[in-house]
Structure formats: structure tokens, C-alpha cells
Coordinates of C-alpha atoms in Angstrom, one line a residue:
M267 CA 98.6 49.7 186.9
S268 CA 101.7 48.2 188.3
V269 CA 104.7 49.0 186.2
E270 CA 108.0 47.5 186.3
G271 CA 111.4 48.3 184.5
T272 CA 112.8 45.5 182.4
M273 CA 116.6 46.3 182.6
A274 CA 119.2 48.6 181.3
A275 CA 118.5 52.2 181.3
V276 CA 119.3 54.1 178.0
G277 CA 122.5 56.2 178.3
V278 CA 123.0 59.6 177.1
Q279 CA 125.0 58.0 174.2
E280 CA 122.3 55.9 173.0
V281 CA 119.9 58.7 173.4
T282 CA 121.9 61.0 171.2
L283 CA 122.3 58.1 168.7
F284 CA 118.5 57.4 168.9
L285 CA 117.9 61.1 167.7
I286 CA 120.5 60.9 164.8
V287 CA 119.0 58.0 163.6
A288 CA 115.5 59.2 163.8
I289 CA 116.1 62.5 161.9
L290 CA 118.2 60.5 159.1
T291 CA 115.4 58.0 158.9
G292 CA 112.9 60.9 158.6
V293 CA 115.0 62.6 155.8
L294 CA 115.5 59.4 153.8
T295 CA 111.7 58.4 153.9
K296 CA 110.7 61.9 152.9
Y297 CA 113.1 62.6 150.3
F298 CA 114.4 59.3 148.8
I299 CA 112.8 56.3 150.1
R300 CA 108.8 56.0 149.6
I301 CA 108.1 54.0 153.0
Q302 CA 105.8 55.2 156.0
Y303 CA 108.3 56.8 158.5
I304 CA 107.1 55.0 161.4
A305 CA 107.5 51.6 159.5
A306 CA 111.2 52.5 158.6
L307 CA 111.9 53.5 162.5
V308 CA 110.7 49.8 163.3
I309 CA 113.0 48.1 160.5
V310 CA 115.8 50.4 161.5
G311 CA 115.3 49.4 165.0
A312 CA 115.3 45.7 164.1
I313 CA 118.8 46.3 162.3
L314 CA 120.0 48.3 165.5
G315 CA 119.1 45.5 167.5
L316 CA 121.8 43.4 166.0
T317 CA 124.5 45.8 166.9
P318 CA 126.7 45.5 170.0
I319 CA 125.6 48.8 171.1
F320 CA 121.9 48.6 171.1
G321 CA 121.6 44.8 171.3
G322 CA 121.5 44.7 174.9
I323 CA 119.2 47.5 175.6
E324 CA 115.5 46.5 176.8
V325 CA 112.7 48.9 176.9
R326 CA 111.7 50.2 180.4
A327 CA 108.0 50.0 180.7
D328 CA 108.0 52.6 183.5
I329 CA 109.4 55.2 181.3
I330 CA 106.9 54.7 178.7
Y331 CA 104.0 54.6 181.0
Y332 CA 104.9 57.5 183.3
V333 CA 106.7 59.6 180.7
F334 CA 106.0 58.9 177.2
L335 CA 102.3 57.9 177.2
P336 CA 101.3 61.3 179.4
L337 CA 102.7 63.4 176.5
I338 CA 101.4 61.4 173.5
L339 CA 98.0 61.3 175.1
F340 CA 98.0 65.0 176.2
E341 CA 99.0 66.1 172.6
G342 CA 96.2 63.8 171.3
G343 CA 93.8 65.6 173.4
L344 CA 95.0 68.8 172.4
A345 CA 94.6 68.3 168.7
I346 CA 90.9 67.0 168.9
H347 CA 88.5 69.9 168.0
I348 CA 85.5 70.2 170.5
R349 CA 83.0 70.4 167.7
H350 CA 84.1 67.3 165.8
F351 CA 84.3 65.4 169.5
R352 CA 80.6 66.2 170.0
E353 CA 79.4 65.0 166.9
T354 CA 81.2 61.8 167.3
V355 CA 81.7 61.3 171.0
D356 CA 78.9 58.5 171.1
V357 CA 80.9 56.5 168.6
M358 CA 84.3 57.0 170.1
L359 CA 82.9 56.0 173.9
I360 CA 81.1 52.8 172.4
L361 CA 84.4 51.4 170.6
A362 CA 86.6 52.7 173.5
F363 CA 84.7 51.1 176.4
P364 CA 82.3 48.6 175.8
G365 CA 83.8 47.7 172.5
L366 CA 87.1 47.0 173.9
I367 CA 85.6 45.2 176.7
V368 CA 83.9 42.7 174.3
A369 CA 86.9 42.5 172.1
M370 CA 88.9 41.7 175.2
I371 CA 86.8 39.0 176.2
L372 CA 86.6 37.6 172.6
V373 CA 90.3 37.3 172.2
G374 CA 90.5 36.0 176.0
Y375 CA 88.3 32.9 175.2
C376 CA 90.0 32.1 171.7
V377 CA 93.5 32.2 173.2
H378 CA 92.1 30.2 176.1
I379 CA 91.2 27.4 173.6
L380 CA 94.2 27.9 170.8
F381 CA 96.9 28.2 173.4
D382 CA 95.6 26.3 176.0
L383 CA 96.1 29.4 178.3
P384 CA 94.2 30.1 181.6
L385 CA 90.9 32.1 180.8
L386 CA 92.4 35.1 183.1
I387 CA 95.5 35.0 181.2
G388 CA 93.7 35.0 177.8
M389 CA 91.7 38.1 178.8
L390 CA 95.1 40.0 180.1
L391 CA 96.3 39.3 176.5
G392 CA 93.2 40.8 175.2
A393 CA 93.5 43.7 177.4
I394 CA 97.1 44.2 176.2
V395 CA 96.7 44.1 172.6
M396 CA 93.2 45.6 171.7
P397 CA 94.3 49.3 172.6
T398 CA 94.9 51.2 169.4
D399 CA 97.5 53.8 168.1
P400 CA 96.6 56.2 165.2
V401 CA 99.8 57.9 164.8
S402 CA 100.6 57.0 161.3
V403 CA 97.1 56.9 160.1
I404 CA 96.6 60.4 161.3
A405 CA 99.4 61.7 159.9
T406 CA 98.5 60.3 156.4
F407 CA 95.0 61.6 156.9
K408 CA 96.2 65.1 157.8
K409 CA 98.6 65.3 155.0
L410 CA 96.2 64.4 152.3
G411 CA 93.0 65.5 153.5
A412 CA 90.5 62.8 155.0
P413 CA 87.2 63.7 156.1
P414 CA 87.5 65.7 159.7
R415 CA 84.8 63.5 161.3
L416 CA 86.5 60.1 160.5
T417 CA 90.0 61.8 161.4
T418 CA 88.3 62.8 164.8
I419 CA 86.5 59.3 165.3
I420 CA 90.0 57.5 165.0
E421 CA 92.0 59.7 166.9
G422 CA 89.4 60.3 169.8
E423 CA 88.7 56.7 170.1
S424 CA 92.2 55.7 169.9
V425 CA 93.2 58.2 173.0
L426 CA 90.1 56.9 175.0
N427 CA 90.4 53.2 174.4
D428 CA 94.3 53.4 175.4
G429 CA 92.9 54.6 178.7
A430 CA 90.2 51.8 179.1
G431 CA 92.8 49.4 178.0
I432 CA 95.0 50.5 180.6
V433 CA 92.2 50.4 183.0
A434 CA 90.9 46.9 181.8
F435 CA 94.8 45.7 182.2
G436 CA 94.7 46.6 185.8
V437 CA 91.5 45.0 186.7
V438 CA 92.3 41.7 185.1
M439 CA 95.7 41.7 186.9
G440 CA 94.0 42.3 190.1
L441 CA 91.7 39.3 189.5
I442 CA 94.8 37.3 188.8
A443 CA 96.5 38.2 192.0
A444 CA 93.2 37.7 194.0
G445 CA 93.0 34.2 192.2
E446 CA 89.1 34.5 191.8
V447 CA 86.9 36.1 189.4
N448 CA 84.6 38.7 191.0
I449 CA 82.7 40.2 188.0
P450 CA 80.5 42.8 189.6
H451 CA 83.2 44.1 191.6
A452 CA 85.5 44.2 188.1
A453 CA 82.9 46.1 186.4
I454 CA 82.4 48.6 189.4
D455 CA 86.3 49.0 189.4
F456 CA 86.5 49.6 185.8
V457 CA 83.9 52.2 185.8
R458 CA 85.0 54.0 189.0
V459 CA 88.7 54.2 187.5
S460 CA 87.7 55.5 184.1
A461 CA 85.2 58.0 185.3
G462 CA 87.2 59.0 188.0
G463 CA 90.1 59.9 185.5
A464 CA 87.8 61.7 183.2
I465 CA 86.8 64.0 186.1
V466 CA 90.2 64.6 187.3
G467 CA 91.3 65.6 183.6
I468 CA 88.3 68.1 183.2
L469 CA 88.7 69.8 186.4
M470 CA 92.7 70.1 186.0
G471 CA 92.0 71.3 182.4
Y472 CA 89.7 74.0 183.5
V473 CA 92.5 75.0 186.0
G474 CA 95.1 75.1 183.4
T475 CA 92.7 77.1 181.4
R476 CA 92.2 79.5 184.2
I477 CA 95.9 80.0 184.6
L478 CA 96.5 80.6 181.1
Q479 CA 93.9 83.3 180.9
Y480 CA 96.5 85.3 183.2
V481 CA 99.6 84.6 181.5
D482 CA 100.9 86.1 178.1
D483 CA 104.3 84.9 177.7
H484 CA 104.8 82.0 175.1
I485 CA 107.7 80.2 177.1
F486 CA 105.7 80.3 180.3
E487 CA 102.5 79.1 178.6
V488 CA 104.4 76.2 176.8
T489 CA 105.7 75.3 180.3
I490 CA 102.3 75.6 181.9
T491 CA 101.0 72.9 179.3
I492 CA 103.7 70.4 180.1
I493 CA 103.0 70.9 184.0
I494 CA 99.2 70.4 183.3
A495 CA 100.0 66.9 181.4
F496 CA 102.3 65.6 184.3
A497 CA 100.3 66.9 187.0
T498 CA 97.2 65.7 185.8
F499 CA 98.8 62.3 185.3
L500 CA 100.3 62.1 189.0
L501 CA 97.0 63.5 190.5
A502 CA 94.8 61.0 188.9
E503 CA 97.2 58.2 189.9
H504 CA 97.6 59.5 193.5
F505 CA 93.6 59.0 193.7
H506 CA 94.0 55.5 192.2
V507 CA 92.0 56.6 189.0
S508 CA 93.0 56.5 185.3
G509 CA 96.0 58.9 184.6
I510 CA 95.5 58.2 181.0
I511 CA 92.1 59.1 180.5
A512 CA 92.7 62.2 182.7
V513 CA 95.5 63.2 180.6
V514 CA 93.3 63.0 177.4
F515 CA 90.5 65.1 178.9
A516 CA 92.9 67.6 180.3
G517 CA 94.5 68.1 177.0
L518 CA 91.0 68.1 175.3
I519 CA 89.9 71.1 177.7
V520 CA 93.2 72.9 177.5
G521 CA 93.6 72.7 173.8
N522 CA 89.8 74.0 173.0
Y523 CA 89.4 76.4 175.7
G524 CA 92.8 77.4 177.0
E525 CA 94.0 78.5 173.6
R526 CA 91.2 81.2 173.2
Y527 CA 93.6 83.2 175.9
M528 CA 96.9 82.8 173.7
A529 CA 98.0 85.2 171.1
P530 CA 98.2 83.6 167.6
P531 CA 102.1 83.4 167.9
T532 CA 101.6 81.6 171.2
R533 CA 99.1 79.3 169.9
L534 CA 101.6 78.3 166.9
T535 CA 104.7 77.9 169.4
V536 CA 102.3 75.7 171.7
S537 CA 101.3 73.5 168.6
N538 CA 104.6 73.3 167.4
F539 CA 106.3 72.5 170.5
W540 CA 103.7 69.3 171.3
E541 CA 104.3 68.2 167.5
V542 CA 107.9 68.2 168.2
V543 CA 107.8 66.5 171.6
V544 CA 105.5 63.6 170.4
F545 CA 107.7 63.3 167.0
I546 CA 111.0 62.5 169.3
V547 CA 108.7 60.3 171.7
N548 CA 107.1 58.3 168.8
A549 CA 110.8 57.9 167.2
F550 CA 112.2 56.4 170.5
I551 CA 109.4 54.1 171.0
F552 CA 109.2 52.6 167.3
L553 CA 113.1 52.2 167.3
L554 CA 112.9 50.4 170.7
I555 CA 110.1 48.2 169.3
G556 CA 112.4 47.3 166.3
I557 CA 115.2 46.8 169.0
E558 CA 112.9 44.5 170.7
L559 CA 112.2 42.0 167.9
T560 CA 113.8 38.5 168.4
V561 CA 113.2 35.9 165.3
G562 CA 113.9 33.1 167.7
S563 CA 110.9 33.7 170.0
F564 CA 108.5 33.9 166.9
L565 CA 110.1 30.8 165.5
E566 CA 109.4 29.0 169.0
V567 CA 105.9 29.9 169.1
G568 CA 105.2 29.1 165.5
I569 CA 104.4 31.4 162.6
L570 CA 101.0 29.7 162.0
N571 CA 100.1 30.3 165.6
L572 CA 101.3 33.9 165.2
V573 CA 99.2 34.4 161.9
A574 CA 96.3 33.0 163.6
F575 CA 96.4 35.3 166.6
I576 CA 97.0 38.4 164.4
F577 CA 93.8 37.5 162.4
L578 CA 91.9 36.7 165.7
V579 CA 93.0 40.7 166.9
L580 CA 91.7 41.8 163.4
A581 CA 88.5 39.7 163.8
A582 CA 87.8 41.2 167.0
R583 CA 88.4 44.7 166.0
G584 CA 86.1 44.0 163.0
L585 CA 83.3 43.0 165.1
I586 CA 83.1 45.7 167.3
V587 CA 83.2 48.3 164.4
Y588 CA 81.0 46.7 162.1
C589 CA 78.4 45.8 165.1
T590 CA 78.5 49.9 165.9
G591 CA 77.8 50.6 162.6
I592 CA 74.9 48.4 162.4
F593 CA 73.8 49.9 165.4
Y594 CA 74.0 53.4 164.2
R595 CA 72.3 52.6 161.2
L596 CA 69.5 51.5 163.0
I597 CA 68.9 54.3 165.5
K598 CA 70.7 57.5 163.8
R599 CA 73.1 59.0 161.2
P600 CA 74.7 56.0 159.8
I601 CA 78.5 55.5 159.7
P602 CA 79.5 55.0 156.1
M603 CA 80.8 51.4 155.3
S604 CA 84.2 52.6 153.9
W605 CA 84.7 54.7 157.2
Q606 CA 83.9 51.2 158.9
H607 CA 86.5 49.6 156.8
V608 CA 89.2 52.0 157.6
L609 CA 88.4 52.1 161.4
V610 CA 89.3 48.2 161.3
W611 CA 92.2 48.5 159.1
G612 CA 93.4 51.6 160.6
G613 CA 93.3 50.5 164.2
L614 CA 97.0 50.0 164.7
H615 CA 98.5 48.5 168.0
A616 CA 101.8 49.7 169.1
T617 CA 102.8 51.8 172.0
V618 CA 100.3 50.9 174.6
P619 CA 100.3 47.2 174.1
L620 CA 104.1 47.4 174.3
A621 CA 104.0 49.2 177.5
L622 CA 101.3 46.9 179.2
V623 CA 103.2 43.6 177.9
L624 CA 106.3 44.7 179.4
S625 CA 104.6 45.6 182.6
V626 CA 103.5 41.9 182.9
P627 CA 105.4 40.5 186.1
K628 CA 108.7 38.7 185.1
D629 CA 107.7 35.6 187.4
M630 CA 104.6 35.2 185.5
P631 CA 105.1 31.7 183.5
E632 CA 103.1 32.8 180.5
R633 CA 105.1 36.1 180.1
E634 CA 107.5 35.4 177.3
L635 CA 104.4 33.7 175.1
L636 CA 102.5 37.1 176.0
L637 CA 105.5 39.3 174.8
T638 CA 105.7 37.3 171.6
L639 CA 102.2 37.5 170.7
T640 CA 101.9 41.1 171.3
L641 CA 105.3 41.8 169.5
A642 CA 103.7 39.8 166.5
V643 CA 100.7 42.2 166.5
V644 CA 102.5 45.2 166.9
F645 CA 105.0 44.5 163.8
F646 CA 102.0 43.4 161.7
S647 CA 100.1 46.7 162.7
L648 CA 103.1 49.0 162.0
L649 CA 104.8 47.2 158.8
V650 CA 101.6 45.9 157.0
Q651 CA 98.5 47.9 158.2
G652 CA 100.4 51.0 158.4
M653 CA 102.4 51.0 155.2
S654 CA 99.2 50.2 153.1
M655 CA 96.8 52.6 154.8
D656 CA 97.4 55.6 152.4
K657 CA 96.7 53.1 149.2
F658 CA 93.7 51.7 151.1
A659 CA 92.2 55.1 152.1
R660 CA 92.7 56.2 148.6
K661 CA 91.2 53.0 147.0
L662 CA 88.1 53.8 149.4
G663 CA 88.0 57.4 147.8
L664 CA 88.8 58.9 151.4
I665 CA 91.5 61.1 150.9
G666 CA 92.4 63.8 148.4
L667 CA 93.1 67.2 149.6
T668 CA 92.9 69.4 146.5
E669 CA 95.3 71.9 145.5
E670 CA 93.1 74.7 146.0
R671 CA 92.2 73.7 149.4
R672 CA 95.9 73.3 150.3
E673 CA 96.8 76.6 148.9
Y674 CA 93.8 78.2 150.7
E675 CA 94.8 76.9 153.9
R676 CA 98.6 77.6 153.3
R677 CA 97.6 81.4 152.7
L678 CA 95.2 81.6 155.8
G679 CA 98.0 80.2 157.9
L680 CA 100.3 82.9 156.4
L681 CA 97.6 85.6 157.5
L682 CA 97.5 84.1 161.2
G683 CA 101.2 84.3 161.3
L684 CA 101.3 87.9 160.1
K685 CA 98.7 89.1 162.5
G686 CA 100.6 87.5 165.2
A687 CA 103.8 89.1 163.8
M688 CA 102.2 92.6 163.8
R689 CA 101.2 92.2 167.3
E690 CA 104.7 91.3 168.7
V691 CA 106.2 94.2 166.9
K692 CA 103.6 96.5 168.5
D693 CA 104.3 95.0 171.9
L694 CA 108.2 95.6 171.2
M695 CA 107.6 99.3 170.4
K696 CA 105.4 99.7 173.5
S697 CA 108.1 98.1 175.8
G698 CA 110.7 100.4 174.1
A699 CA 112.8 97.4 172.7
V700 CA 112.3 98.8 169.1
H701 CA 112.3 102.5 168.0
R702 CA 108.7 103.6 166.6
S703 CA 110.0 104.6 163.3
L704 CA 111.5 101.3 162.8
A705 CA 108.4 99.6 164.3
E706 CA 106.0 101.4 162.1
K707 CA 107.8 100.8 158.9
I708 CA 107.7 97.1 159.7
I709 CA 104.1 97.3 160.4
R710 CA 103.2 99.1 157.3
E711 CA 105.1 96.5 155.2
Y712 CA 103.2 93.5 157.3
K713 CA 99.9 95.6 156.4
N714 CA 100.6 95.7 152.6
F715 CA 101.3 92.0 152.8
E716 CA 98.2 91.4 154.7
K717 CA 96.0 93.3 152.2
E718 CA 97.6 91.3 149.4
L719 CA 96.8 88.1 151.0
N720 CA 93.5 88.9 151.8
E721 CA 92.8 89.7 148.2
N722 CA 94.3 86.5 147.2
L723 CA 91.9 84.5 149.3
R724 CA 89.0 86.7 148.2
C725 CA 89.8 85.6 144.5
V726 CA 90.3 82.1 145.5
L727 CA 86.7 81.9 147.5
E728 CA 85.1 83.7 144.3
E729 CA 86.7 81.2 142.1
H730 CA 86.1 78.2 144.1
C731 CA 82.7 78.6 145.5
E732 CA 82.7 75.2 147.5
L733 CA 85.5 76.4 149.5
G734 CA 83.7 79.3 150.6
E735 CA 80.2 77.6 151.2
E736 CA 82.4 74.9 153.3
E737 CA 83.9 77.8 155.5
E738 CA 80.6 79.4 155.7
R739 CA 78.9 76.2 157.3
M740 CA 81.8 75.7 159.8
V741 CA 81.5 79.3 161.0
R742 CA 77.8 79.4 161.4
R743 CA 77.8 76.1 163.3
A744 CA 80.9 77.1 165.5
S745 CA 79.0 80.5 166.2
L746 CA 75.6 78.8 167.2
E747 CA 77.6 76.5 169.5
S748 CA 79.6 79.0 171.3

């Protein structure tokens, strides 16, 4: 993929202000203003774009592609549970690869007709806008307790079709540069780049897992995960395969197998570190998306044209999701219709479309039109689909974590943290950093607390049998698959 910067770099002053704005926006949306955090960032970004300090900033596509995306997608891979991935991998692969290609072609032909653009330019726009970004949807689902299988499909399909979209973008750009359409060559190139990225990611994930096996220091282990993310991306790009797909698979391997060799406190440290990193990166991206808003360009293209294009993207997304649902109803375990509705409406378009459209060469005559249409889809996704996702999923009856489940998981988390704390105290005692008598006193206190927690958990499981049955099914399945 060819990536070019678009102008001014963001300086230290702007970075500091961005962080302050992101934190303040988070506090306001959590405690005072009931609005989706990401949607609030976009609105705040649009306001900042009117100020002299931020008005001249333009987003650099190379920073998004080489820095932000590897971090976001590696964390996405880390967060996917391998068991849920195995159960839904066929659905994710169909939506992410052939599904994206079909949607890209549909958008391309319609744009060719509606806007009188060359067919390849229409295909390029399809490759730009169809990759999805589940960040706000997944945050809502995890908070309110959506079905794990549905959450995995949305998250897994997104990280995979981000890679597929970037590969498709590169292939179409190559066809435009060559000035001719060679479908067999383009198809082979797409498969080679995608499969090559997956292979590199799996191998690098395995190497990272082996390294983590011999390291027992949370700082080094966090550092190793960072190195794995960027080394995987750069190695894949060096061999001209998809760095994005490689990073996803590396994260999947490290998150499910590398963590087996980590102590409980280290697992929590790694998880918390990557959550913070992705929070900061997303804050920057969505503020920058808001800053990119130019009402004048929207009016120039025409509101009706923008609305028509947004509905076209939604229709293309609906086509691939519902056709996949029909296919699975015929051959195996069906995908519930309510899930299909969520997959359509929850297929938000944000980070990757922004990076791709900014990568279009500046000398391409259609660049400004592509940028305007893409930003219209991004704004609609974040401000309409993203903000309504909570109510939409509730209406379909897909979210609603019970208080009992929430309390049970809280106590399990405390128990996990307590076991890690006792191990840490024992290590400090062995190294001589803490006197034995003091360490033994602390461990006794922790053991009493552990006993109390275990008793509480036993009472919860006895009072709410469904929780125990659910946990038992999960443990039995995991033990059979291990």
C-alpha cells in the first residue's frame, strides 16, 4: 500500500492538548452528558477544527497506517478468545473476504453510474469505505453483556476485513496505475497478499509466545508485545504481504497462547496497557476525524448525493450480511436474524477508511470527491449508527448483563488479582526485599480474604444455578479443546 502524508505534523503542544481534550471528553460523557464517547470526540474535533490552533492540522495517512493501525489491530487480536474464534471463523472469513469484495464491486458499479466516475475509481471508493470499525459497538457490548459469539463475530470480522480492505485498495490502485484490468492477476495478488500476511502473523505470534515462555518480568513482557506488533507489521510489509492481517493473527496467537506463560498480575498489566494504548490512539483518530470536517465540501457534492451514497454503503453491507445469513441457514447452525441486523447497523466505518482515502495520490482528479464521500460515511457511522447502537441492541433483546453476573465476574476478578498479589509477595520474600515475618502476615491477610471471596462465590453459584451451569459448560468445552 502506498501511503503519503498530507501536510503538517502534529506538534507536542497539539498532542498535549489532544490528550487533555480526550480525558475531559471522557469524564463529561461518563458522568454528565449521556452521549457515546466516540461520537463526542468527533463533535469536539469538529469544534476544534474551527479554532486557529487546530484549523491548519491535516491528518497524516502514514502515521495512521504505520503507527496507529498496528496498535489497534494487534490489541484487537489479543482480545479475541480462540475458542469463540474457532466457532465463528467461517462466518468472519466469508464476511471479511468474499463479502467485502462483493460489496466493493457493488459500490463501484453504483458509484460509476451515480457520479459518472470511471469504474476503477468506483471500485477504489468501495475498497476505501467498506472496512468496518467496531470500537464503539464492542465497548457497548462488553459493558452491557451481549452474547460472546456475536461480539466475537463483530470484532473478528472487523479486524480481518480491515486487512482485506487494505489489500483490495492496493490491488485496485495497481490496476489504476497499470491502466488495464487484469482480473486473474488481481485475484491471485489479493489471495497472495492476504494469505501471506496470515502466515507471517502466525509465525511471529509463535515466536513471540516462545520468547514470553522464558521471561518473567511484567515490564519486559509488555515491551515484548509491543515489539511483536511492530516487528510483525514491518516484516510482512518487507515481504510485500499484508502487514495488517499479519498483526491481527500475531495478536490472536500471543493473546491466547503467550498469556499462558504469564503470571496473573502480568496478564492484567498487559491487558490494561493495551487498553490504555488503544484508548489514546482512538482518541487521537476520532478527534482528527472531527477536525477534517468541512461543511463546504459536503454542500458542494450535494446533500442528496451524500445521503444516496450513505444508503448505498448500508445496502451493500446489508446484502453481504443477509446473504451470508441465508447461506448458513441452509447448511449449518443459523445466525439469528437479530444478530444479522446488528451486524449491518453495527458495521461502522471509521479509522481504516480515513487512512485509505488520505492515501489516495494528491494528483488524482477524483481525490476530493472520494474524501468528501468517505467522510460523509464516517460521520454518519459514528454520529448516527454509533450513538443509536445501544438502544438498537436493547430493542432486539441482545444486551442486558444481569446484576448477578456482573457481581460474580467482579468477585472472580478480585480473586484473580488476589492470587497474583500473594505470588508477588512470595517472590519479594524470596528475593529478600521484604522480611519473612511481614510477608507472612500479609499473606495470611490475603488468604483470609481469599477464603471469604471463595465462600461468597459459592453462595452466588448456589443461589443462581444458571451461572454455575454456564461456567461448567465453558470449562468442559475448553478442557476438551485443549
